[in-house]
């Protein structure tokens, strides 16, 4: 069986966002892990408007090209890592909107959660994301990576470099995604 496709989803879209550097670091960690074919999926590139499909996504009757393209992207994933900040104690609206666009494409796949922020490290945002993923039958792994005071890890060139603790946490998360994906993938296929 081929290596599972792991999509690292960059969940902040605003101009000047800092999170893309975190997502790029997570993608590098996942490449180094060696257990996955890694794709960085930038929500800013998906170009999704506020949900504009008439039917429930459960039906898969998509009418817009952007939805069909987004569906094709998420369909090819075997697992995800969501990388996201905390906006007003919850997930960014753009991330929730992108998740809401689809249904079956998400299901029965493992997900790691990487939240970042100040003292709270985006943990309230991570807590808010879990029931959304649960509704879509995405399986969040316990080994989440949370990054407090995250800007200290971003240099003047906009490159995020994690310390040994963060790398250990990300590695544990990726190991668990790999373990769970091996169990979920066969039955799903
Ligand atoms: C609309 C908005 C709401 C925010 N709310 C929170 C918050 O509730 N808790 C927090 O720790 N930081 C909050 N912040 C600060 C973010 O952690 C910080 O701006 C971070 O860089 C956002 O990630 P991004 O740059 O990838 O968009 C907020 C930022 C924005 C733009």
PDB file of C-alpha atoms and ligand atoms in Angstrom:
ATOM      1  CA  UNK A   1       0.000   0.000   0.000  1.00  0.00           C
ATOM      2  CA  UNK A   2       1.336   3.463  -0.873  1.00  0.00           C
ATOM      3  CA  UNK A   3       2.248   5.957   1.818  1.00  0.00           C
ATOM      4  CA  UNK A   4      -0.777   7.824   3.163  1.00  0.00           C
ATOM      5  CA  UNK A   5      -1.331  11.371   1.967  1.00  0.00           C
ATOM      6  CA  UNK A   6      -1.127  13.791   4.886  1.00  0.00           C
ATOM      7  CA  UNK A   7      -2.493  17.258   4.245  1.00  0.00           C
ATOM      8  CA  UNK A   8      -1.239  20.070   6.459  1.00  0.00           C
ATOM      9  CA  UNK A   9      -4.062  22.606   6.325  1.00  0.00           C
ATOM     10  CA  UNK A  10      -3.033  26.203   6.959  1.00  0.00           C
ATOM     11  CA  UNK A  11      -6.125  27.584   8.653  1.00  0.00           C
ATOM     12  CA  UNK A  12      -5.522  31.326   8.712  1.00  0.00           C
ATOM     13  CA  UNK A  13      -6.073  33.325   5.538  1.00  0.00           C
ATOM     14  CA  UNK A  14      -5.699  37.002   6.429  1.00  0.00           C
ATOM     15  CA  UNK A  15      -3.046  39.161   4.694  1.00  0.00           C
ATOM     16  CA  UNK A  16       0.030  39.250   6.908  1.00  0.00           C
ATOM     17  CA  UNK A  17      -0.926  36.067   8.742  1.00  0.00           C
ATOM     18  CA  UNK A  18       1.853  34.482  10.740  1.00  0.00           C
ATOM     19  CA  UNK A  19       0.384  30.998  10.721  1.00  0.00           C
ATOM     20  CA  UNK A  20       1.675  30.059   7.300  1.00  0.00           C
ATOM     21  CA  UNK A  21       5.168  29.865   8.837  1.00  0.00           C
ATOM     22  CA  UNK A  22       3.846  27.444  11.472  1.00  0.00           C
ATOM     23  CA  UNK A  23       2.150  25.336   8.789  1.00  0.00           C
ATOM     24  CA  UNK A  24       5.373  25.221   6.746  1.00  0.00           C
ATOM     25  CA  UNK A  25       7.259  24.039   9.835  1.00  0.00           C
ATOM     26  CA  UNK A  26       4.656  21.314  10.458  1.00  0.00           C
ATOM     27  CA  UNK A  27       4.967  20.227   6.815  1.00  0.00           C
ATOM     28  CA  UNK A  28       8.750  20.004   7.202  1.00  0.00           C
ATOM     29  CA  UNK A  29       8.306  17.914  10.373  1.00  0.00           C
ATOM     30  CA  UNK A  30       5.917  15.612   8.526  1.00  0.00           C
ATOM     31  CA  UNK A  31       8.353  15.224   5.608  1.00  0.00           C
ATOM     32  CA  UNK A  32      11.132  14.377   8.059  1.00  0.00           C
ATOM     33  CA  UNK A  33       8.871  11.844   9.783  1.00  0.00           C
ATOM     34  CA  UNK A  34       8.938   9.811   6.581  1.00  0.00           C
ATOM     35  CA  UNK A  35       5.600   8.064   7.005  1.00  0.00           C
ATOM     36  CA  UNK A  36       3.544  10.245   4.685  1.00  0.00           C
ATOM     37  CA  UNK A  37       3.283  11.920   1.324  1.00  0.00           C
ATOM     38  CA  UNK A  38       2.867  15.473   2.576  1.00  0.00           C
ATOM     39  CA  UNK A  39       0.825  18.247   0.991  1.00  0.00           C
ATOM     40  CA  UNK A  40       0.576  21.776   2.333  1.00  0.00           C
ATOM     41  CA  UNK A  41      -2.971  22.985   1.719  1.00  0.00           C
ATOM     42  CA  UNK A  42      -3.268  26.730   2.103  1.00  0.00           C
ATOM     43  CA  UNK A  43      -6.853  27.877   2.671  1.00  0.00           C
ATOM     44  CA  UNK A  44      -5.889  31.250   1.237  1.00  0.00           C
ATOM     45  CA  UNK A  45      -5.299  29.530  -2.114  1.00  0.00           C
ATOM     46  CA  UNK A  46      -8.601  27.657  -2.068  1.00  0.00           C
ATOM     47  CA  UNK A  47     -10.418  30.942  -2.667  1.00  0.00           C
ATOM     48  CA  UNK A  48     -13.620  29.819  -1.019  1.00  0.00           C
ATOM     49  CA  UNK A  49     -16.400  32.390  -0.550  1.00  0.00           C
ATOM     50  CA  UNK A  50     -18.819  32.177   2.365  1.00  0.00           C
ATOM     51  CA  UNK A  51     -20.664  28.887   1.833  1.00  0.00           C
ATOM     52  CA  UNK A  52     -22.692  29.298  -1.333  1.00  0.00           C
ATOM     53  CA  UNK A  53     -23.939  25.800  -2.153  1.00  0.00           C
ATOM     54  CA  UNK A  54     -27.722  25.263  -2.100  1.00  0.00           C
ATOM     55  CA  UNK A  55     -27.684  21.639  -0.919  1.00  0.00           C
ATOM     56  CA  UNK A  56     -26.323  19.971   2.175  1.00  0.00           C
ATOM     57  CA  UNK A  57     -22.784  18.797   1.367  1.00  0.00           C
ATOM     58  CA  UNK A  58     -23.798  15.296   2.475  1.00  0.00           C
ATOM     59  CA  UNK A  59     -25.453  14.994  -0.967  1.00  0.00           C
ATOM     60  CA  UNK A  60     -22.252  15.900  -2.820  1.00  0.00           C
ATOM     61  CA  UNK A  61     -24.271  17.826  -5.416  1.00  0.00           C
ATOM     62  CA  UNK A  62     -21.840  20.670  -5.803  1.00  0.00           C
ATOM     63  CA  UNK A  63     -22.715  23.461  -8.200  1.00  0.00           C
ATOM     64  CA  UNK A  64     -19.648  25.701  -7.978  1.00  0.00           C
ATOM     65  CA  UNK A  65     -16.204  25.100  -9.453  1.00  0.00           C
ATOM     66  CA  UNK A  66     -14.503  26.219  -6.232  1.00  0.00           C
ATOM     67  CA  UNK A  67     -16.438  23.571  -4.283  1.00  0.00           C
ATOM     68  CA  UNK A  68     -15.602  20.841  -6.791  1.00  0.00           C
ATOM     69  CA  UNK A  69     -11.922  21.778  -6.631  1.00  0.00           C
ATOM     70  CA  UNK A  70     -11.977  21.861  -2.820  1.00  0.00           C
ATOM     71  CA  UNK A  71     -13.730  18.485  -2.765  1.00  0.00           C
ATOM     72  CA  UNK A  72     -11.084  16.989  -5.067  1.00  0.00           C
ATOM     73  CA  UNK A  73      -8.310  18.339  -2.828  1.00  0.00           C
ATOM     74  CA  UNK A  74      -9.683  16.983   0.432  1.00  0.00           C
ATOM     75  CA  UNK A  75     -10.763  13.674  -1.147  1.00  0.00           C
ATOM     76  CA  UNK A  76      -7.171  12.707  -1.888  1.00  0.00           C
ATOM     77  CA  UNK A  77      -6.111  13.014   1.756  1.00  0.00           C
ATOM     78  CA  UNK A  78      -5.790  10.069   4.105  1.00  0.00           C
ATOM     79  CA  UNK A  79      -5.157  12.262   7.151  1.00  0.00           C
ATOM     80  CA  UNK A  80      -4.862  15.889   8.162  1.00  0.00           C
ATOM     81  CA  UNK A  81      -3.002  18.263  10.405  1.00  0.00           C
ATOM     82  CA  UNK A  82      -4.965  21.443  11.038  1.00  0.00           C
ATOM     83  CA  UNK A  83      -2.734  24.427  11.840  1.00  0.00           C
ATOM     84  CA  UNK A  84      -4.775  27.316  13.183  1.00  0.00           C
ATOM     85  CA  UNK A  85      -4.821  30.312  15.522  1.00  0.00           C
ATOM     86  CA  UNK A  86      -7.452  31.420  18.015  1.00  0.00           C
ATOM     87  CA  UNK A  87      -9.775  34.222  16.968  1.00  0.00           C
ATOM     88  CA  UNK A  88     -12.013  35.441  19.780  1.00  0.00           C
ATOM     89  CA  UNK A  89     -11.591  32.184  21.681  1.00  0.00           C
ATOM     90  CA  UNK A  90     -12.580  30.015  18.747  1.00  0.00           C
ATOM     91  CA  UNK A  91     -11.421  28.844  15.329  1.00  0.00           C
ATOM     92  CA  UNK A  92     -11.074  31.345  12.472  1.00  0.00           C
ATOM     93  CA  UNK A  93     -14.327  31.748  10.551  1.00  0.00           C
ATOM     94  CA  UNK A  94     -12.581  30.950   7.290  1.00  0.00           C
ATOM     95  CA  UNK A  95     -11.503  27.550   8.587  1.00  0.00           C
ATOM     96  CA  UNK A  96     -14.997  26.684   9.822  1.00  0.00           C
ATOM     97  CA  UNK A  97     -16.416  27.799   6.473  1.00  0.00           C
ATOM     98  CA  UNK A  98     -13.955  25.625   4.528  1.00  0.00           C
ATOM     99  CA  UNK A  99     -14.803  22.624   6.697  1.00  0.00           C
ATOM    100  CA  UNK A 100     -18.550  23.211   6.271  1.00  0.00           C
ATOM    101  CA  UNK A 101     -18.279  23.135   2.465  1.00  0.00           C
ATOM    102  CA  UNK A 102     -17.716  19.334   2.452  1.00  0.00           C
ATOM    103  CA  UNK A 103     -18.922  16.236   4.243  1.00  0.00           C
ATOM    104  CA  UNK A 104     -17.894  12.723   3.125  1.00  0.00           C
ATOM    105  CA  UNK A 105     -14.489  13.999   2.038  1.00  0.00           C
ATOM    106  CA  UNK A 106     -13.468  14.459   5.687  1.00  0.00           C
ATOM    107  CA  UNK A 107     -14.864  11.264   7.166  1.00  0.00           C
ATOM    108  CA  UNK A 108     -12.953   8.422   8.797  1.00  0.00           C
ATOM    109  CA  UNK A 109      -9.610  10.190   8.630  1.00  0.00           C
ATOM    110  CA  UNK A 110      -7.266  10.995  11.511  1.00  0.00           C
ATOM    111  CA  UNK A 111      -6.322  14.584  12.282  1.00  0.00           C
ATOM    112  CA  UNK A 112      -3.658  16.296  14.336  1.00  0.00           C
ATOM    113  CA  UNK A 113      -4.378  19.714  15.810  1.00  0.00           C
ATOM    114  CA  UNK A 114      -1.636  22.353  15.941  1.00  0.00           C
ATOM    115  CA  UNK A 115      -2.864  25.526  17.572  1.00  0.00           C
ATOM    116  CA  UNK A 116      -0.783  28.591  18.278  1.00  0.00           C
ATOM    117  CA  UNK A 117      -1.217  31.817  20.175  1.00  0.00           C
ATOM    118  CA  UNK A 118      -0.035  33.722  23.235  1.00  0.00           C
ATOM    119  CA  UNK A 119      -0.250  32.374  26.763  1.00  0.00           C
ATOM    120  CA  UNK A 120      -3.243  30.183  25.902  1.00  0.00           C
ATOM    121  CA  UNK A 121      -1.490  28.620  22.856  1.00  0.00           C
ATOM    122  CA  UNK A 122      -4.811  28.564  21.018  1.00  0.00           C
ATOM    123  CA  UNK A 123      -6.148  25.805  23.247  1.00  0.00           C
ATOM    124  CA  UNK A 124      -9.675  27.281  23.359  1.00  0.00           C
ATOM    125  CA  UNK A 125      -9.649  27.262  19.585  1.00  0.00           C
ATOM    126  CA  UNK A 126      -8.542  23.624  19.546  1.00  0.00           C
ATOM    127  CA  UNK A 127     -11.334  22.757  21.979  1.00  0.00           C
ATOM    128  CA  UNK A 128     -13.811  24.487  19.651  1.00  0.00           C
ATOM    129  CA  UNK A 129     -12.570  22.596  16.597  1.00  0.00           C
ATOM    130  CA  UNK A 130     -12.994  19.127  18.100  1.00  0.00           C
ATOM    131  CA  UNK A 131     -16.828  18.947  18.090  1.00  0.00           C
ATOM    132  CA  UNK A 132     -16.860  20.250  14.509  1.00  0.00           C
ATOM    133  CA  UNK A 133     -14.525  17.452  13.470  1.00  0.00           C
ATOM    134  CA  UNK A 134     -16.586  14.984  15.478  1.00  0.00           C
ATOM    135  CA  UNK A 135     -19.711  15.915  13.520  1.00  0.00           C
ATOM    136  CA  UNK A 136     -17.845  15.001  10.338  1.00  0.00           C
ATOM    137  CA  UNK A 137     -16.384  11.760  11.696  1.00  0.00           C
ATOM    138  CA  UNK A 138     -12.830  13.083  11.627  1.00  0.00           C
ATOM    139  CA  UNK A 139     -10.808  11.415  14.385  1.00  0.00           C
ATOM    140  CA  UNK A 140      -8.595  13.891  16.280  1.00  0.00           C
ATOM    141  CA  UNK A 141      -5.505  12.310  17.823  1.00  0.00           C
ATOM    142  CA  UNK A 142      -4.768  12.977  21.470  1.00  0.00           C
ATOM    143  CA  UNK A 143      -1.191  14.082  20.828  1.00  0.00           C
ATOM    144  CA  UNK A 144      -1.967  17.643  19.773  1.00  0.00           C
ATOM    145  CA  UNK A 145       0.846  20.161  19.414  1.00  0.00           C
ATOM    146  CA  UNK A 146       0.049  23.485  21.054  1.00  0.00           C
ATOM    147  CA  UNK A 147       2.455  26.398  20.636  1.00  0.00           C
ATOM    148  CA  UNK A 148       2.407  29.228  23.207  1.00  0.00           C
ATOM    149  CA  UNK A 149       4.026  32.608  22.463  1.00  0.00           C
ATOM    150  CA  UNK A 150       4.572  31.289  18.963  1.00  0.00           C
ATOM    151  CA  UNK A 151       6.051  34.446  17.426  1.00  0.00           C
ATOM    152  CA  UNK A 152       9.282  33.853  19.379  1.00  0.00           C
ATOM    153  CA  UNK A 153       9.957  30.958  16.984  1.00  0.00           C
ATOM    154  CA  UNK A 154       9.599  33.062  13.809  1.00  0.00           C
ATOM    155  CA  UNK A 155      12.739  34.833  12.574  1.00  0.00           C
ATOM    156  CA  UNK A 156      13.063  38.052  10.563  1.00  0.00           C
ATOM    157  CA  UNK A 157      12.719  36.101   7.323  1.00  0.00           C
ATOM    158  CA  UNK A 158       9.384  34.676   8.455  1.00  0.00           C
ATOM    159  CA  UNK A 159      10.739  31.174   9.046  1.00  0.00           C
ATOM    160  CA  UNK A 160       9.425  29.188  12.028  1.00  0.00           C
ATOM    161  CA  UNK A 161      11.989  27.005  13.798  1.00  0.00           C
ATOM    162  CA  UNK A 162      10.672  24.908  16.653  1.00  0.00           C
ATOM    163  CA  UNK A 163      12.697  23.900  19.680  1.00  0.00           C
ATOM    164  CA  UNK A 164      13.329  20.312  20.808  1.00  0.00           C
ATOM    165  CA  UNK A 165      10.117  20.191  22.884  1.00  0.00           C
ATOM    166  CA  UNK A 166       7.967  21.290  19.980  1.00  0.00           C
ATOM    167  CA  UNK A 167       9.663  18.807  17.665  1.00  0.00           C
ATOM    168  CA  UNK A 168       9.065  16.010  20.161  1.00  0.00           C
ATOM    169  CA  UNK A 169       5.397  16.991  20.473  1.00  0.00           C
ATOM    170  CA  UNK A 170       4.946  17.157  16.709  1.00  0.00           C
ATOM    171  CA  UNK A 171       6.677  13.801  16.312  1.00  0.00           C
ATOM    172  CA  UNK A 172       4.360  12.140  18.816  1.00  0.00           C
ATOM    173  CA  UNK A 173       1.358  13.612  17.016  1.00  0.00           C
ATOM    174  CA  UNK A 174       2.609  12.376  13.638  1.00  0.00           C
ATOM    175  CA  UNK A 175       3.335   8.889  15.029  1.00  0.00           C
ATOM    176  CA  UNK A 176      -0.212   8.669  16.327  1.00  0.00           C
ATOM    177  CA  UNK A 177      -1.685   9.907  13.027  1.00  0.00           C
ATOM    178  CA  UNK A 178       0.309   7.209  11.217  1.00  0.00           C
ATOM    179  CA  UNK A 179      -0.819   4.511  13.653  1.00  0.00           C
ATOM    180  CA  UNK A 180      -4.474   5.490  13.421  1.00  0.00           C
ATOM    181  CA  UNK A 181      -4.392   5.989   9.659  1.00  0.00           C
ATOM    182  CA  UNK A 182      -3.179   2.422   9.180  1.00  0.00           C
ATOM    183  CA  UNK A 183      -6.314   1.256  11.023  1.00  0.00           C
ATOM    184  CA  UNK A 184      -8.756   3.603   9.302  1.00  0.00           C
ATOM    185  CA  UNK A 185      -7.483   3.443   5.775  1.00  0.00           C
ATOM    186  CA  UNK A 186      -8.149  -0.178   4.865  1.00  0.00           C
ATOM    187  CA  UNK A 187     -11.813  -0.239   5.977  1.00  0.00           C
ATOM    188  CA  UNK A 188     -12.389   3.174   4.371  1.00  0.00           C
ATOM    189  CA  UNK A 189     -11.002   2.051   1.010  1.00  0.00           C
TER     190      UNK A 189
HETATM  191  C1  LIG B   1      -9.670  38.591  14.758  1.00  0.00           C
HETATM  192  C2  LIG B   1      -8.605  38.164  15.750  1.00  0.00           C
HETATM  193  C3  LIG B   1      -8.977  37.631  16.956  1.00  0.00           C
HETATM  194  C4  LIG B   1      -7.997  37.194  17.862  1.00  0.00           C
HETATM  195  N1  LIG B   1      -8.392  36.604  19.027  1.00  0.00           N
HETATM  196  C5  LIG B   1      -7.445  36.004  19.800  1.00  0.00           C
HETATM  197  C6  LIG B   1      -7.830  35.213  20.912  1.00  0.00           C
HETATM  198  O1  LIG B   1      -8.992  35.025  21.207  1.00  0.00           O
HETATM  199  N2  LIG B   1      -6.857  34.619  21.657  1.00  0.00           N
HETATM  200  C7  LIG B   1      -5.512  34.758  21.338  1.00  0.00           C
HETATM  201  O2  LIG B   1      -4.667  34.171  22.015  1.00  0.00           O
HETATM  202  N3  LIG B   1      -5.123  35.524  20.304  1.00  0.00           N
HETATM  203  C8  LIG B   1      -6.060  36.136  19.518  1.00  0.00           C
HETATM  204  N4  LIG B   1      -5.672  36.891  18.434  1.00  0.00           N
HETATM  205  C9  LIG B   1      -4.228  37.113  18.213  1.00  0.00           C
HETATM  206  C10 LIG B   1      -3.654  36.005  17.347  1.00  0.00           C
HETATM  207  O3  LIG B   1      -3.180  34.952  18.160  1.00  0.00           O
HETATM  208  C11 LIG B   1      -2.508  36.528  16.481  1.00  0.00           C
HETATM  209  O4  LIG B   1      -2.923  37.670  15.760  1.00  0.00           O
HETATM  210  C12 LIG B   1      -2.008  35.490  15.504  1.00  0.00           C
HETATM  211  O5  LIG B   1      -0.937  36.026  14.740  1.00  0.00           O
HETATM  212  C13 LIG B   1      -3.145  35.053  14.567  1.00  0.00           C
HETATM  213  O6  LIG B   1      -2.709  34.064  13.668  1.00  0.00           O
HETATM  214  P1  LIG B   1      -2.475  34.429  12.130  1.00  0.00           P
HETATM  215  O7  LIG B   1      -1.395  35.491  12.108  1.00  0.00           O
HETATM  216  O8  LIG B   1      -2.003  33.160  11.508  1.00  0.00           O
HETATM  217  O9  LIG B   1      -3.754  34.915  11.564  1.00  0.00           O
HETATM  218  C14 LIG B   1      -6.624  37.334  17.536  1.00  0.00           C
HETATM  219  C15 LIG B   1      -6.275  37.881  16.297  1.00  0.00           C
HETATM  220  C16 LIG B   1      -7.231  38.277  15.408  1.00  0.00           C
HETATM  221  C17 LIG B   1      -6.812  38.813  14.049  1.00  0.00           C
END
